[in-house]
Coordinates of C-alpha atoms in Angstrom, one line a residue:
M1 CA -69.5 -30.7 -72.7
F2 CA -66.1 -31.9 -71.6
Q3 CA -66.6 -35.7 -71.8
R4 CA -63.0 -36.8 -71.5
Y5 CA -61.8 -34.3 -68.8
R6 CA -60.5 -35.9 -65.7
K7 CA -60.0 -33.9 -62.5
T8 CA -56.8 -33.7 -60.6
H9 CA -56.6 -34.7 -56.9
L10 CA -56.5 -31.0 -56.0
E11 CA -59.7 -30.4 -58.0
D12 CA -61.4 -33.3 -56.3
Y13 CA -60.3 -31.9 -52.9
V14 CA -61.7 -28.5 -53.7
E15 CA -65.0 -30.0 -55.0
Q16 CA -65.5 -32.2 -51.9
L17 CA -64.6 -29.2 -49.7
F18 CA -67.2 -27.0 -51.4
L19 CA -69.9 -29.7 -51.4
Q20 CA -69.3 -30.4 -47.8
H21 CA -69.9 -26.7 -47.0
S22 CA -72.9 -26.3 -49.4
I23 CA -70.9 -24.1 -51.8
L24 CA -72.9 -25.2 -54.8
S25 CA -73.1 -22.2 -57.2
P26 CA -70.8 -19.4 -58.4
E27 CA -72.9 -17.0 -56.2
D28 CA -71.7 -19.0 -53.2
I29 CA -68.0 -18.4 -53.9
T30 CA -67.8 -15.3 -51.7
I31 CA -65.6 -14.3 -48.8
G32 CA -68.6 -14.1 -46.5
S33 CA -70.1 -17.4 -47.4
I34 CA -66.9 -19.4 -47.2
S35 CA -65.8 -17.6 -44.0
E36 CA -69.1 -18.4 -42.3
G37 CA -69.3 -22.0 -43.6
M38 CA -65.8 -22.9 -42.7
N39 CA -65.6 -20.9 -39.4
I40 CA -62.9 -18.5 -40.6
K41 CA -62.3 -15.1 -39.0
T42 CA -61.7 -12.6 -41.8
E43 CA -60.2 -9.1 -41.0
Y44 CA -59.1 -6.2 -43.2
A45 CA -56.0 -4.0 -42.7
A46 CA -53.6 -1.9 -44.7
I47 CA -51.1 -4.7 -44.9
K48 CA -50.2 -7.5 -47.4
S49 CA -52.8 -10.3 -47.2
T50 CA -51.8 -13.1 -44.9
S51 CA -53.2 -15.9 -42.8
L52 CA -52.5 -17.5 -39.4
R53 CA -53.8 -20.0 -36.9
S54 CA -54.4 -18.7 -33.4
A55 CA -53.2 -20.6 -30.3
S56 CA -56.7 -22.0 -30.0
G57 CA -56.6 -23.3 -33.5
K58 CA -58.9 -20.6 -35.0
H59 CA -58.2 -19.8 -38.7
I60 CA -57.7 -16.1 -39.4
I61 CA -57.3 -14.5 -42.7
I62 CA -56.2 -10.8 -42.9
L63 CA -56.9 -9.2 -46.3
D64 CA -55.3 -6.0 -47.7
K65 CA -58.1 -3.4 -47.5
R66 CA -56.3 -1.4 -50.2
N67 CA -57.0 -4.0 -52.9
S68 CA -60.1 -4.3 -55.0
S69 CA -62.9 -6.7 -54.0
Q70 CA -61.9 -9.0 -56.8
K71 CA -58.3 -9.1 -55.7
Q72 CA -59.4 -9.6 -52.0
R73 CA -61.4 -12.6 -53.0
E74 CA -58.4 -14.1 -54.9
D75 CA -56.1 -13.4 -51.9
F76 CA -58.7 -14.9 -49.5
L77 CA -58.7 -18.2 -51.5
H78 CA -54.9 -18.2 -51.7
E79 CA -54.6 -17.9 -48.0
L80 CA -57.4 -20.4 -47.5
G81 CA -55.3 -22.9 -49.5
H82 CA -52.4 -22.3 -47.2
L83 CA -54.5 -22.8 -44.1
L84 CA -56.1 -26.0 -45.2
R85 CA -53.2 -27.6 -47.0
H86 CA -49.9 -26.4 -45.7
E87 CA -47.8 -26.5 -42.6
G88 CA -44.8 -24.6 -41.3
N89 CA -43.5 -21.1 -41.2
Q90 CA -42.4 -20.1 -44.7
I91 CA -39.6 -17.9 -43.3
L92 CA -38.0 -21.0 -41.9
L93 CA -38.8 -23.5 -44.7
P94 CA -36.4 -24.3 -47.5
K95 CA -36.9 -22.4 -50.7
P96 CA -38.3 -25.5 -52.7
F97 CA -40.9 -26.1 -50.0
V98 CA -42.0 -22.4 -50.1
Q99 CA -42.1 -22.6 -53.9
Y100 CA -44.3 -25.7 -53.8
Q101 CA -46.7 -24.2 -51.3
E102 CA -47.1 -21.1 -53.4
E103 CA -47.7 -23.0 -56.6
D104 CA -50.2 -25.3 -54.8
A105 CA -52.0 -22.3 -53.4
E106 CA -52.3 -20.6 -56.8
Q107 CA -53.8 -23.8 -58.3
F108 CA -56.2 -23.9 -55.3
V109 CA -57.3 -20.4 -56.2
L110 CA -57.9 -21.3 -59.8
Y111 CA -60.0 -24.4 -58.9
A112 CA -61.9 -22.7 -56.2
L113 CA -62.8 -19.6 -58.2
M114 CA -64.0 -21.8 -61.1
P115 CA -64.8 -25.3 -59.9
F116 CA -65.1 -27.8 -62.7
F117 CA -68.4 -29.3 -61.5
M118 CA -69.9 -25.8 -61.8
I119 CA -68.2 -25.2 -65.2
D120 CA -69.5 -28.5 -66.5
A121 CA -73.1 -27.5 -65.8
L122 CA -72.8 -24.5 -68.1
E123 CA -73.6 -24.3 -71.8
L124 CA -70.3 -22.7 -72.9
S125 CA -70.0 -21.2 -76.4
P126 CA -67.9 -23.2 -78.9
D127 CA -66.1 -20.0 -79.6
R128 CA -63.1 -19.6 -77.3
K129 CA -63.4 -15.9 -76.8
Q130 CA -67.1 -16.0 -76.0
A131 CA -66.6 -19.0 -73.7
I132 CA -63.9 -17.2 -71.8
Q133 CA -66.2 -14.1 -71.5
Q134 CA -68.9 -16.4 -70.1
L135 CA -66.6 -17.8 -67.4
S136 CA -65.5 -14.2 -66.6
D137 CA -69.1 -13.1 -66.2
V138 CA -70.5 -16.2 -64.4
F139 CA -67.7 -16.5 -61.9
A140 CA -66.9 -12.8 -61.6
V141 CA -63.2 -13.2 -62.4
G142 CA -60.9 -11.3 -64.7
I143 CA -60.4 -12.3 -68.4
S144 CA -56.9 -13.4 -67.6
L145 CA -57.9 -16.0 -65.0
A146 CA -60.9 -17.1 -67.0
S147 CA -58.6 -17.6 -70.0
K148 CA -56.1 -19.6 -68.0
R149 CA -58.8 -21.9 -66.6
Y150 CA -60.5 -22.4 -69.9
D151 CA -57.3 -23.2 -71.8
Q152 CA -56.3 -25.6 -69.0
I153 CA -59.5 -27.5 -69.3
V154 CA -59.4 -27.6 -73.1
R155 CA -55.8 -28.7 -73.1
R156 CA -56.5 -31.6 -70.7
E157 CA -59.6 -32.5 -72.8
F158 CA -57.4 -32.5 -75.9
D159 CA -54.7 -34.5 -74.2
A160 CA -57.2 -37.1 -73.2
A161 CA -58.5 -37.4 -76.8
I162 CA -55.0 -37.7 -78.2
T163 CA -54.2 -40.3 -75.6
A164 CA -57.2 -42.3 -76.6
T165 CA -56.3 -42.1 -80.3
K166 CA -52.7 -43.2 -79.6
T167 CA -53.9 -46.1 -77.4
V168 CA -55.9 -47.5 -80.3
A169 CA -52.9 -47.0 -82.6
I170 CA -50.4 -48.6 -80.3
G171 CA -52.9 -51.5 -79.7
K172 CA -53.1 -52.2 -83.4
R173 CA -49.3 -51.9 -83.7
L174 CA -48.7 -54.4 -80.9
N175 CA -51.4 -56.8 -82.3
S176 CA -49.6 -56.8 -85.7
V177 CA -46.3 -58.0 -84.1
K178 CA -46.0 -61.7 -83.9
E179 CA -43.6 -61.9 -81.0
V180 CA -44.6 -59.5 -78.2
K181 CA -42.7 -59.1 -75.0
P182 CA -44.5 -60.5 -71.9
I183 CA -46.8 -58.0 -70.2
D184 CA -44.4 -57.9 -67.2
A185 CA -41.7 -56.3 -69.5
Y186 CA -43.9 -53.2 -69.7
G187 CA -44.6 -50.6 -67.1
P188 CA -42.7 -48.0 -65.1
Q189 CA -39.5 -48.9 -63.4
F190 CA -38.1 -47.3 -60.2
K191 CA -34.7 -46.9 -58.6
V192 CA -33.6 -44.9 -55.6
Y193 CA -30.5 -43.1 -54.5
Y194 CA -29.4 -42.8 -50.9
D195 CA -27.2 -39.8 -50.3
P196 CA -24.6 -40.8 -47.7
T197 CA -24.1 -37.2 -46.7
G198 CA -27.8 -36.4 -46.4
T199 CA -30.0 -36.2 -43.4
M200 CA -33.0 -38.2 -44.7
D201 CA -33.8 -41.6 -43.3
G202 CA -34.9 -42.9 -46.7
P203 CA -33.7 -42.3 -50.2
S204 CA -32.9 -38.7 -51.3
Q205 CA -33.9 -39.2 -54.9
M206 CA -36.1 -41.6 -56.9
V207 CA -35.5 -42.2 -60.6
V208 CA -38.5 -43.1 -62.7
F209 CA -38.1 -44.9 -66.0
L210 CA -41.2 -44.7 -68.2
D211 CA -42.0 -46.9 -71.1
E212 CA -44.0 -45.8 -74.2
R213 CA -47.1 -47.8 -73.2
T214 CA -47.3 -46.1 -69.8
Q215 CA -46.8 -42.7 -71.4
I216 CA -49.6 -43.3 -73.8
N217 CA -52.1 -45.2 -71.6
C218 CA -51.6 -43.7 -68.1
R219 CA -52.7 -40.3 -67.0
E220 CA -50.9 -40.8 -63.7
I221 CA -49.0 -43.6 -61.9
E222 CA -48.7 -44.4 -58.2
L223 CA -45.2 -44.1 -56.8
P224 CA -44.1 -47.1 -54.7
I225 CA -43.3 -45.1 -51.6
G226 CA -42.1 -47.2 -48.7
E227 CA -41.3 -50.2 -50.9
R228 CA -37.9 -51.8 -51.1
L229 CA -36.5 -50.6 -54.5
P230 CA -33.3 -51.3 -56.3
E231 CA -30.6 -48.8 -55.6
I232 CA -28.8 -46.7 -58.2
D233 CA -25.1 -45.9 -57.5
P234 CA -23.6 -42.4 -58.0
D235 CA -21.8 -43.3 -61.2
E236 CA -24.9 -44.6 -62.8
L237 CA -26.9 -41.6 -61.6
N238 CA -24.3 -39.3 -63.2
E239 CA -24.3 -41.2 -66.5
I240 CA -28.0 -41.3 -67.2
E241 CA -29.7 -38.1 -68.4
C242 CA -32.7 -37.5 -66.1
T243 CA -35.2 -34.8 -66.3
P244 CA -36.2 -33.2 -63.0
V245 CA -39.9 -33.6 -62.0
Q246 CA -41.6 -30.4 -60.9
S247 CA -43.3 -30.3 -57.6
T248 CA -46.7 -29.7 -59.3
D249 CA -46.3 -33.0 -61.2
I250 CA -46.6 -34.9 -57.9
G251 CA -49.7 -35.4 -55.9
C252 CA -50.7 -37.0 -52.6
F253 CA -54.3 -37.8 -51.6
D254 CA -55.4 -40.2 -48.9
G255 CA -51.8 -41.4 -48.5
V256 CA -51.3 -42.3 -52.2
V257 CA -48.5 -40.5 -53.9
T258 CA -48.9 -40.1 -57.7
L259 CA -46.9 -38.8 -60.6
S260 CA -48.7 -37.0 -63.4
V261 CA -47.6 -38.8 -66.5
N262 CA -50.0 -36.7 -68.6
E263 CA -48.3 -33.5 -67.6
L264 CA -44.8 -34.9 -68.4
V265 CA -45.9 -36.1 -71.8
F266 CA -47.5 -32.8 -72.6
R267 CA -44.4 -30.9 -71.5
Y268 CA -41.7 -33.1 -73.0
G269 CA -43.4 -35.4 -75.5
L270 CA -42.6 -39.1 -75.7
S271 CA -38.8 -38.6 -76.1
K272 CA -38.1 -38.1 -72.3
R273 CA -38.3 -41.4 -70.5
K274 CA -36.1 -40.9 -67.4
F275 CA -37.2 -38.6 -64.6
I276 CA -35.8 -37.8 -61.2
I277 CA -37.8 -36.9 -58.1
N278 CA -36.4 -35.2 -55.0
M279 CA -37.8 -37.2 -52.1
N280 CA -37.9 -34.2 -49.7
V281 CA -40.8 -32.8 -51.8
V282 CA -42.6 -36.2 -51.5
D283 CA -42.1 -36.2 -47.7
M284 CA -43.5 -32.8 -47.5
L285 CA -46.6 -33.8 -49.6
I286 CA -47.2 -36.8 -47.4
A287 CA -46.9 -34.7 -44.2
R288 CA -49.3 -32.1 -45.6
D289 CA -51.8 -34.8 -46.7
Q290 CA -51.7 -36.3 -43.2
A291 CA -52.3 -32.9 -41.7
V292 CA -55.2 -32.2 -44.0
S293 CA -56.7 -35.6 -43.2
R294 CA -56.5 -34.9 -39.4
R295 CA -58.1 -31.5 -39.8
L296 CA -61.0 -32.9 -41.9
S297 CA -61.5 -35.7 -39.4
W298 CA -62.2 -33.1 -36.7

């Protein structure tokens, strides 16, 4: 049904996790099945849902027994996302790190409750309201979550279609121009800023300059982490108008750090070309990715 839809790295991660543990249908997405398959100890108490790792490395999720079964399942998946993907004590972590972890865990919940590979196997109604009701019924989730997931998929499908149309249009436009810049003149450009008062070994910020061709043709780009990049001085950094990149726009999978151009274009259109990334967020993503890889290799 969704021919142009492309999954995010997090969606791929959830899908591989589920396939690895034989979670193959909506009926398998239960606290009991996942706890048993992933060797997670689940307990219930009259406290706010939380999770922890024991001294022996055992994963433990404590769910608030006062909540409904539907809310308990959502809390379970939220805490599962923390256990599998995050490190550190949130009480001690900087606020941006905590915010990133919470946003990532919420996306994990959405993808885990309604995995795309299961949705794609359904015959959804072309009517939005009916399709949302189908998702709600099949995956046993509330209308609000079903609506959020459905609209997310449709928006990305629409974005992909628009991108394809614009790609054809820009191709025709470029072909009609007699003198075209060399291909090397196109593509994203990167500069970095080293904060002399900071504590980071590497750059504290990365500035990304996007060209129109990249905005139209690329869903995401790889960030040149670890490469020697031209530096930007403080005066130049203050003069250019940069748009901050949100933590959810950056992904790290198997050591590759990417920037979601598709999300930036959807949010700001083609008018915004200069973006700034806080490298402490990137460092945290890399550390988390390495930790996840180590756990999966066990």
